[in-house]
């Protein structure tokens, strides 16, 4: 999803030492085309790099930019999935399969010649992380699932809880908007944004990050989002409508897995904590943050990630 910046909104912080420009770029061949990859930091400094998978489906890597401050410790690899961001845009639904998106990770690892790395996925990227981790690849040093889509059934259950907690007029409108033609389109957009401002993104990105996002060919691809998910975060009508990755939780290497969510996240902390327990994994909450935790409170998020990654390096 993509929220327009508001002129009266507080801007999110930008981390000191952020690296807005990549130090290395590549277009990596995958099924269907090539995907854009950018690297900051030294891939050969002895510490496993970290690769980050964005959400959506159809978003892009821009909201991970604050994480490039980790490049002081290890290389940071950001990429756009096929049909997103700077990647090729064949716009063919035949490519919009979970397993093909997971395969992109191994394509990146092989192209860059990486023996061992950490992987972080957020939201739909958390689904990719779950599926990737369940394969138990030998080169996976640590796995972070931030606000992951693990079960669409549970996601929608929690979304209804959050909708029910909205002011009554907005709550009623959000439910009507799920019925085609039952509500005014502009009113539905305003109600949806009100929900998003409470549970998706608390703060607008810093101006420099917003400018970076604006320069992307596609910061958000609504076509793939609608095809795979639906019209909004709380409405699943696409190919992921029946997704259930709960059986995969037991296949993860729990001692090397961390679940994270934002304090105000649409991925409810108690739900994400239950996934962590099922996987025997660690769990953490990013305070003063919603779904875009790396945008809303990067300092707190990175304070969780840095020591955890160092522990897994061994």
mmCIF file of C-alpha atoms in Angstrom:
data_model
loop_
_atom_site.group_PDB
_atom_site.id
_atom_site.type_symbol
_atom_site.label_atom_id
_atom_site.label_comp_id
_atom_site.label_asym_id
_atom_site.label_seq_id
_atom_site.Cartn_x
_atom_site.Cartn_y
_atom_site.Cartn_z
ATOM 1 C CA UNK A 1 0.000 0.000 0.000
ATOM 2 C CA UNK A 2 1.091 3.582 -0.501
ATOM 3 C CA UNK A 3 -0.080 6.522 1.597
ATOM 4 C CA UNK A 4 0.178 10.062 0.260
ATOM 5 C CA UNK A 5 2.329 12.320 2.403
ATOM 6 C CA UNK A 6 0.357 14.863 4.417
ATOM 7 C CA UNK A 7 1.491 18.444 4.683
ATOM 8 C CA UNK A 8 0.525 18.596 8.361
ATOM 9 C CA UNK A 9 1.965 15.211 9.330
ATOM 10 C CA UNK A 10 5.025 14.681 11.461
ATOM 11 C CA UNK A 11 7.917 13.326 9.430
ATOM 12 C CA UNK A 12 9.592 10.129 10.563
ATOM 13 C CA UNK A 13 13.220 10.330 11.684
ATOM 14 C CA UNK A 14 16.079 9.548 9.345
ATOM 15 C CA UNK A 15 18.960 7.625 10.858
ATOM 16 C CA UNK A 16 22.409 9.210 11.049
ATOM 17 C CA UNK A 17 24.676 7.383 8.640
ATOM 18 C CA UNK A 18 21.878 6.382 6.272
ATOM 19 C CA UNK A 19 23.120 5.533 2.792
ATOM 20 C CA UNK A 20 20.540 6.796 0.356
ATOM 21 C CA UNK A 21 22.688 5.926 -2.653
ATOM 22 C CA UNK A 22 23.717 2.333 -3.326
ATOM 23 C CA UNK A 23 27.382 1.424 -3.512
ATOM 24 C CA UNK A 24 26.673 -1.402 -5.930
ATOM 25 C CA UNK A 25 23.708 -2.309 -8.114
ATOM 26 C CA UNK A 26 22.709 -5.323 -10.170
ATOM 27 C CA UNK A 27 19.863 -6.602 -12.307
ATOM 28 C CA UNK A 28 19.560 -10.275 -11.353
ATOM 29 C CA UNK A 29 17.939 -12.731 -13.775
ATOM 30 C CA UNK A 30 14.898 -14.577 -12.409
ATOM 31 C CA UNK A 31 11.950 -16.345 -13.950
ATOM 32 C CA UNK A 32 10.076 -13.668 -15.903
ATOM 33 C CA UNK A 33 12.822 -11.052 -16.182
ATOM 34 C CA UNK A 34 15.375 -9.280 -13.998
ATOM 35 C CA UNK A 35 15.050 -7.872 -10.500
ATOM 36 C CA UNK A 36 16.811 -4.803 -9.133
ATOM 37 C CA UNK A 37 19.287 -5.327 -6.287
ATOM 38 C CA UNK A 38 21.293 -2.667 -4.417
ATOM 39 C CA UNK A 39 24.091 -3.231 -1.909
ATOM 40 C CA UNK A 40 25.665 -1.039 0.744
ATOM 41 C CA UNK A 41 28.662 -2.198 2.734
ATOM 42 C CA UNK A 42 31.317 -4.856 2.190
ATOM 43 C CA UNK A 43 30.056 -8.320 1.240
ATOM 44 C CA UNK A 44 33.460 -9.757 2.194
ATOM 45 C CA UNK A 45 33.965 -8.221 5.642
ATOM 46 C CA UNK A 46 33.494 -11.554 7.439
ATOM 47 C CA UNK A 47 30.000 -10.892 8.757
ATOM 48 C CA UNK A 48 26.964 -12.348 6.976
ATOM 49 C CA UNK A 49 25.076 -9.668 5.033
ATOM 50 C CA UNK A 50 21.354 -9.119 5.445
ATOM 51 C CA UNK A 51 18.822 -9.149 2.612
ATOM 52 C CA UNK A 52 15.398 -7.531 3.068
ATOM 53 C CA UNK A 53 12.163 -8.408 1.267
ATOM 54 C CA UNK A 54 9.530 -5.686 0.988
ATOM 55 C CA UNK A 55 5.810 -6.158 1.404
ATOM 56 C CA UNK A 56 2.791 -5.551 -0.767
ATOM 57 C CA UNK A 57 2.696 -7.519 -2.932
ATOM 58 C CA UNK A 58 3.751 -4.665 -5.157
ATOM 59 C CA UNK A 59 5.551 -2.321 -2.776
ATOM 60 C CA UNK A 60 9.275 -1.528 -3.111
ATOM 61 C CA UNK A 61 12.475 -1.299 -1.115
ATOM 62 C CA UNK A 62 12.348 2.409 -0.190
ATOM 63 C CA UNK A 63 11.074 2.003 3.371
ATOM 64 C CA UNK A 64 14.122 -0.075 4.322
ATOM 65 C CA UNK A 65 16.536 2.777 3.621
ATOM 66 C CA UNK A 66 17.093 3.558 7.297
ATOM 67 C CA UNK A 67 18.428 0.017 7.668
ATOM 68 C CA UNK A 68 21.427 0.896 5.493
ATOM 69 C CA UNK A 69 23.026 2.235 8.674
ATOM 70 C CA UNK A 70 23.675 -1.454 9.418
ATOM 71 C CA UNK A 71 26.221 -1.349 6.587
ATOM 72 C CA UNK A 72 28.773 -0.204 9.168
ATOM 73 C CA UNK A 73 28.555 -3.761 10.554
ATOM 74 C CA UNK A 74 27.573 -5.853 7.541
ATOM 75 C CA UNK A 75 26.464 -5.467 3.940
ATOM 76 C CA UNK A 76 22.797 -4.554 3.462
ATOM 77 C CA UNK A 77 21.037 -5.911 0.378
ATOM 78 C CA UNK A 78 17.757 -4.338 -0.695
ATOM 79 C CA UNK A 79 15.824 -5.489 -3.745
ATOM 80 C CA UNK A 80 12.572 -5.061 -5.608
ATOM 81 C CA UNK A 81 10.486 -8.088 -6.440
ATOM 82 C CA UNK A 82 9.507 -8.653 -10.064
ATOM 83 C CA UNK A 83 6.969 -6.038 -11.223
ATOM 84 C CA UNK A 84 7.929 -3.744 -8.340
ATOM 85 C CA UNK A 85 10.197 -0.728 -7.942
ATOM 86 C CA UNK A 86 13.163 -0.733 -10.311
ATOM 87 C CA UNK A 87 12.728 -4.353 -11.358
ATOM 88 C CA UNK A 88 11.397 -5.484 -14.728
ATOM 89 C CA UNK A 89 7.668 -5.124 -15.160
ATOM 90 C CA UNK A 90 6.397 -7.931 -17.435
ATOM 91 C CA UNK A 91 2.998 -7.569 -15.749
ATOM 92 C CA UNK A 92 2.176 -11.255 -16.269
ATOM 93 C CA UNK A 93 0.053 -12.862 -13.526
ATOM 94 C CA UNK A 94 1.653 -16.207 -14.379
ATOM 95 C CA UNK A 95 4.704 -14.968 -12.448
ATOM 96 C CA UNK A 96 2.754 -13.917 -9.362
ATOM 97 C CA UNK A 97 3.208 -17.169 -7.440
ATOM 98 C CA UNK A 98 4.497 -17.489 -3.892
ATOM 99 C CA UNK A 99 7.169 -20.030 -4.747
ATOM 100 C CA UNK A 100 8.523 -17.920 -7.621
ATOM 101 C CA UNK A 101 8.933 -14.908 -5.330
ATOM 102 C CA UNK A 102 10.750 -17.125 -2.813
ATOM 103 C CA UNK A 103 13.053 -18.369 -5.567
ATOM 104 C CA UNK A 104 14.181 -14.772 -6.154
ATOM 105 C CA UNK A 105 16.187 -14.965 -2.929
ATOM 106 C CA UNK A 106 18.370 -17.836 -4.065
ATOM 107 C CA UNK A 107 18.848 -16.094 -7.403
ATOM 108 C CA UNK A 108 20.205 -13.041 -5.561
ATOM 109 C CA UNK A 109 22.421 -15.119 -3.264
ATOM 110 C CA UNK A 110 23.906 -17.086 -6.150
ATOM 111 C CA UNK A 111 24.418 -13.980 -8.322
ATOM 112 C CA UNK A 112 26.312 -12.191 -5.544
ATOM 113 C CA UNK A 113 28.246 -15.296 -4.508
ATOM 114 C CA UNK A 114 27.095 -15.180 -0.881
ATOM 115 C CA UNK A 115 27.687 -18.298 1.204
ATOM 116 C CA UNK A 116 25.809 -17.232 4.321
ATOM 117 C CA UNK A 117 23.363 -14.405 5.042
ATOM 118 C CA UNK A 118 20.501 -13.150 7.177
ATOM 119 C CA UNK A 119 17.067 -12.605 5.694
ATOM 120 C CA UNK A 120 14.372 -10.152 6.815
ATOM 121 C CA UNK A 121 10.885 -9.935 5.350
ATOM 122 C CA UNK A 122 8.060 -7.619 6.303
ATOM 123 C CA UNK A 123 4.315 -8.123 5.760
ATOM 124 C CA UNK A 124 3.979 -10.009 2.435
ATOM 125 C CA UNK A 125 7.782 -10.110 2.539
ATOM 126 C CA UNK A 126 7.297 -11.933 5.842
ATOM 127 C CA UNK A 127 5.414 -14.604 3.895
ATOM 128 C CA UNK A 128 8.444 -14.901 1.623
ATOM 129 C CA UNK A 129 10.663 -15.128 4.721
ATOM 130 C CA UNK A 130 8.446 -17.834 6.224
ATOM 131 C CA UNK A 131 8.482 -19.900 3.042
ATOM 132 C CA UNK A 132 12.226 -19.396 2.580
ATOM 133 C CA UNK A 133 13.052 -20.279 6.169
ATOM 134 C CA UNK A 134 10.892 -23.411 5.983
ATOM 135 C CA UNK A 135 13.135 -24.658 3.186
ATOM 136 C CA UNK A 136 15.975 -24.635 5.758
ATOM 137 C CA UNK A 137 18.643 -23.344 3.333
ATOM 138 C CA UNK A 138 22.154 -24.095 4.560
ATOM 139 C CA UNK A 139 23.308 -20.528 4.115
ATOM 140 C CA UNK A 140 20.646 -18.932 6.322
ATOM 141 C CA UNK A 141 22.320 -17.487 9.424
ATOM 142 C CA UNK A 142 19.262 -15.707 10.831
ATOM 143 C CA UNK A 143 15.644 -15.089 9.851
ATOM 144 C CA UNK A 144 13.507 -12.081 10.798
ATOM 145 C CA UNK A 145 9.773 -12.029 10.109
ATOM 146 C CA UNK A 146 8.401 -8.565 10.710
ATOM 147 C CA UNK A 147 4.606 -8.182 10.839
ATOM 148 C CA UNK A 148 4.267 -11.250 8.613
ATOM 149 C CA UNK A 149 1.256 -12.523 6.720
ATOM 150 C CA UNK A 150 1.214 -16.085 8.052
ATOM 151 C CA UNK A 151 -2.497 -16.861 7.718
ATOM 152 C CA UNK A 152 -5.010 -14.813 5.752
ATOM 153 C CA UNK A 153 -7.797 -16.086 7.985
ATOM 154 C CA UNK A 154 -6.039 -14.761 11.084
ATOM 155 C CA UNK A 155 -5.019 -11.542 9.310
ATOM 156 C CA UNK A 156 -8.645 -10.749 8.456
ATOM 157 C CA UNK A 157 -9.837 -11.700 11.929
ATOM 158 C CA UNK A 158 -7.399 -9.219 13.443
ATOM 159 C CA UNK A 159 -8.261 -6.603 10.812
ATOM 160 C CA UNK A 160 -11.915 -6.831 11.815
ATOM 161 C CA UNK A 161 -10.926 -6.291 15.443
ATOM 162 C CA UNK A 162 -9.057 -3.153 14.466
ATOM 163 C CA UNK A 163 -11.882 -1.909 12.242
ATOM 164 C CA UNK A 164 -14.352 -2.435 15.090
ATOM 165 C CA UNK A 165 -12.157 -0.204 17.287
ATOM 166 C CA UNK A 166 -12.292 2.693 14.818
ATOM 167 C CA UNK A 167 -14.757 5.567 15.404
ATOM 168 C CA UNK A 168 -18.264 4.241 14.624
ATOM 169 C CA UNK A 169 -18.801 6.280 11.464
ATOM 170 C CA UNK A 170 -15.483 5.143 9.987
ATOM 171 C CA UNK A 171 -16.025 1.567 11.150
ATOM 172 C CA UNK A 172 -19.423 1.321 9.474
ATOM 173 C CA UNK A 173 -18.104 2.899 6.294
ATOM 174 C CA UNK A 174 -15.163 0.493 6.104
ATOM 175 C CA UNK A 175 -17.532 -2.464 6.195
ATOM 176 C CA UNK A 176 -19.833 -0.927 3.577
ATOM 177 C CA UNK A 177 -16.864 -0.266 1.315
ATOM 178 C CA UNK A 178 -16.294 -4.003 0.991
ATOM 179 C CA UNK A 179 -19.616 -4.263 -0.860
ATOM 180 C CA UNK A 180 -19.219 -2.997 -4.443
ATOM 181 C CA UNK A 181 -21.300 0.111 -5.017
ATOM 182 C CA UNK A 182 -22.488 0.357 -1.425
ATOM 183 C CA UNK A 183 -20.506 3.504 -0.563
ATOM 184 C CA UNK A 184 -18.978 6.544 -2.208
ATOM 185 C CA UNK A 185 -15.496 5.812 -3.546
ATOM 186 C CA UNK A 186 -13.962 9.016 -2.174
ATOM 187 C CA UNK A 187 -15.449 8.371 1.263
ATOM 188 C CA UNK A 188 -14.067 4.824 1.175
ATOM 189 C CA UNK A 189 -10.620 6.153 0.326
ATOM 190 C CA UNK A 190 -10.733 8.602 3.238
ATOM 191 C CA UNK A 191 -11.900 5.926 5.690
ATOM 192 C CA UNK A 192 -9.219 3.527 4.475
ATOM 193 C CA UNK A 193 -6.543 6.185 4.926
ATOM 194 C CA UNK A 194 -7.784 6.805 8.484
ATOM 195 C CA UNK A 195 -7.259 3.108 9.231
ATOM 196 C CA UNK A 196 -3.850 3.157 7.566
ATOM 197 C CA UNK A 197 -2.738 6.207 9.548
ATOM 198 C CA UNK A 198 -3.526 4.335 12.744
ATOM 199 C CA UNK A 199 -2.109 0.906 11.922
ATOM 200 C CA UNK A 200 0.084 1.060 8.785
ATOM 201 C CA UNK A 201 2.271 4.179 8.834
ATOM 202 C CA UNK A 202 2.239 6.601 11.734
ATOM 203 C CA UNK A 203 4.577 9.163 10.195
ATOM 204 C CA UNK A 204 5.384 10.403 6.727
ATOM 205 C CA UNK A 205 8.875 9.431 5.546
ATOM 206 C CA UNK A 206 11.681 11.921 6.005
ATOM 207 C CA UNK A 207 11.827 14.325 3.039
ATOM 208 C CA UNK A 208 14.988 12.746 1.621
ATOM 209 C CA UNK A 209 13.440 9.279 1.740
ATOM 210 C CA UNK A 210 10.203 10.592 0.253
ATOM 211 C CA UNK A 211 12.211 12.053 -2.640
ATOM 212 C CA UNK A 212 13.967 8.721 -3.161
ATOM 213 C CA UNK A 213 10.604 6.961 -3.223
ATOM 214 C CA UNK A 214 9.203 9.476 -5.711
ATOM 215 C CA UNK A 215 12.103 8.786 -8.088
ATOM 216 C CA UNK A 216 11.310 5.066 -8.310
ATOM 217 C CA UNK A 217 9.605 3.889 -11.501
ATOM 218 C CA UNK A 218 6.995 2.187 -9.325
ATOM 219 C CA UNK A 219 6.940 2.737 -5.561
ATOM 220 C CA UNK A 220 3.696 0.738 -5.425
ATOM 221 C CA UNK A 221 2.143 -1.518 -8.063
ATOM 222 C CA UNK A 222 -1.610 -1.609 -7.444
ATOM 223 C CA UNK A 223 -2.184 -4.198 -10.184
ATOM 224 C CA UNK A 224 -0.216 -6.972 -8.515
ATOM 225 C CA UNK A 225 -1.506 -5.930 -5.081
ATOM 226 C CA UNK A 226 -5.127 -6.193 -6.207
ATOM 227 C CA UNK A 227 -4.510 -9.479 -8.020
ATOM 228 C CA UNK A 228 -2.772 -11.216 -5.141
ATOM 229 C CA UNK A 229 -4.426 -9.519 -2.170
ATOM 230 C CA UNK A 230 -7.369 -7.164 -2.772
ATOM 231 C CA UNK A 231 -8.478 -3.554 -2.638
ATOM 232 C CA UNK A 232 -7.206 -2.804 0.892
ATOM 233 C CA UNK A 233 -5.230 -4.301 3.776
ATOM 234 C CA UNK A 234 -8.368 -5.620 5.447
ATOM 235 C CA UNK A 235 -9.949 -7.118 2.309
ATOM 236 C CA UNK A 236 -8.574 -10.318 0.757
ATOM 237 C CA UNK A 237 -10.080 -11.240 -2.596
ATOM 238 C CA UNK A 238 -6.970 -12.264 -4.549
ATOM 239 C CA UNK A 239 -4.805 -15.333 -4.888
ATOM 240 C CA UNK A 240 -3.623 -15.061 -1.270
ATOM 241 C CA UNK A 241 -7.187 -15.191 0.074
ATOM 242 C CA UNK A 242 -6.732 -18.793 1.227
ATOM 243 C CA UNK A 243 -3.063 -18.592 2.195
ATOM 244 C CA UNK A 244 -2.175 -20.516 5.361
ATOM 245 C CA UNK A 245 1.491 -20.820 6.284
ATOM 246 C CA UNK A 246 0.914 -21.955 9.871
ATOM 247 C CA UNK A 247 2.140 -25.507 9.129
ATOM 248 C CA UNK A 248 5.486 -23.978 8.121
ATOM 249 C CA UNK A 249 6.133 -22.408 11.534
ATOM 250 C CA UNK A 250 7.321 -25.734 12.950
ATOM 251 C CA UNK A 251 9.817 -26.126 10.120
ATOM 252 C CA UNK A 252 11.720 -22.962 10.977
ATOM 253 C CA UNK A 253 14.981 -23.046 12.890
ATOM 254 C CA UNK A 254 13.454 -21.385 15.944
ATOM 255 C CA UNK A 255 16.765 -20.665 17.662
ATOM 256 C CA UNK A 256 17.775 -18.546 14.659
ATOM 257 C CA UNK A 257 14.420 -16.847 14.066
ATOM 258 C CA UNK A 258 13.015 -13.527 15.298
ATOM 259 C CA UNK A 259 9.445 -12.270 14.959
ATOM 260 C CA UNK A 260 8.939 -8.501 15.191
ATOM 261 C CA UNK A 261 5.910 -6.232 15.009
ATOM 262 C CA UNK A 262 5.073 -2.604 15.646
ATOM 263 C CA UNK A 263 3.277 -1.519 18.784
ATOM 264 C CA UNK A 264 0.333 -0.155 16.740
ATOM 265 C CA UNK A 265 0.696 -2.640 13.886
ATOM 266 C CA UNK A 266 -2.156 -4.191 11.943
ATOM 267 C CA UNK A 267 -0.203 -7.403 12.573
ATOM 268 C CA UNK A 268 -1.289 -7.513 16.206
ATOM 269 C CA UNK A 269 1.516 -8.054 18.724
ATOM 270 C CA UNK A 270 -0.352 -10.869 20.504
ATOM 271 C CA UNK A 271 -0.871 -12.660 17.188
ATOM 272 C CA UNK A 272 2.746 -12.305 16.065
ATOM 273 C CA UNK A 273 3.877 -13.445 19.529
ATOM 274 C CA UNK A 274 1.773 -16.596 19.088
ATOM 275 C CA UNK A 275 3.530 -17.323 15.802
ATOM 276 C CA UNK A 276 6.881 -16.896 17.539
ATOM 277 C CA UNK A 277 5.862 -19.368 20.243
ATOM 278 C CA UNK A 278 4.748 -21.884 17.633
ATOM 279 C CA UNK A 279 8.144 -21.600 15.950
ATOM 280 C CA UNK A 280 10.144 -21.581 19.197
ATOM 281 C CA UNK A 281 11.512 -18.208 18.113
ATOM 282 C CA UNK A 282 12.352 -14.850 19.674
ATOM 283 C CA UNK A 283 9.816 -12.008 19.685
ATOM 284 C CA UNK A 284 10.108 -8.223 19.944
ATOM 285 C CA UNK A 285 7.863 -5.155 19.651
ATOM 286 C CA UNK A 286 8.968 -1.877 18.089
ATOM 287 C CA UNK A 287 7.451 0.935 20.202
ATOM 288 C CA UNK A 288 5.802 3.984 18.626
ATOM 289 C CA UNK A 289 5.523 2.183 15.306
ATOM 290 C CA UNK A 290 2.855 0.669 13.106
ATOM 291 C CA UNK A 291 3.278 -1.651 10.110
ATOM 292 C CA UNK A 292 6.029 0.449 8.501
ATOM 293 C CA UNK A 293 8.200 0.044 11.575
ATOM 294 C CA UNK A 294 11.487 0.856 9.850
ATOM 295 C CA UNK A 295 9.938 4.145 8.751
ATOM 296 C CA UNK A 296 8.128 5.024 11.967
ATOM 297 C CA UNK A 297 10.818 4.255 14.557
ATOM 298 C CA UNK A 298 14.042 3.103 12.901
ATOM 299 C CA UNK A 299 16.225 3.698 15.969
ATOM 300 C CA UNK A 300 14.165 1.362 18.133
ATOM 301 C CA UNK A 301 13.917 -1.248 15.385
ATOM 302 C CA UNK A 302 17.644 -1.221 14.704
ATOM 303 C CA UNK A 303 18.355 -1.414 18.440
ATOM 304 C CA UNK A 304 16.541 -4.759 18.315
ATOM 305 C CA UNK A 305 18.188 -5.983 15.113
ATOM 306 C CA UNK A 306 21.838 -5.136 15.756
ATOM 307 C CA UNK A 307 22.453 -7.313 18.836
ATOM 308 C CA UNK A 308 20.228 -10.100 17.560
ATOM 309 C CA UNK A 309 22.133 -10.331 14.278
ATOM 310 C CA UNK A 310 25.478 -10.291 16.069
ATOM 311 C CA UNK A 311 24.312 -13.191 18.233
ATOM 312 C CA UNK A 312 23.371 -15.188 15.126
ATOM 313 C CA UNK A 313 26.645 -14.443 13.353
ATOM 314 C CA UNK A 314 28.498 -17.029 15.396
#
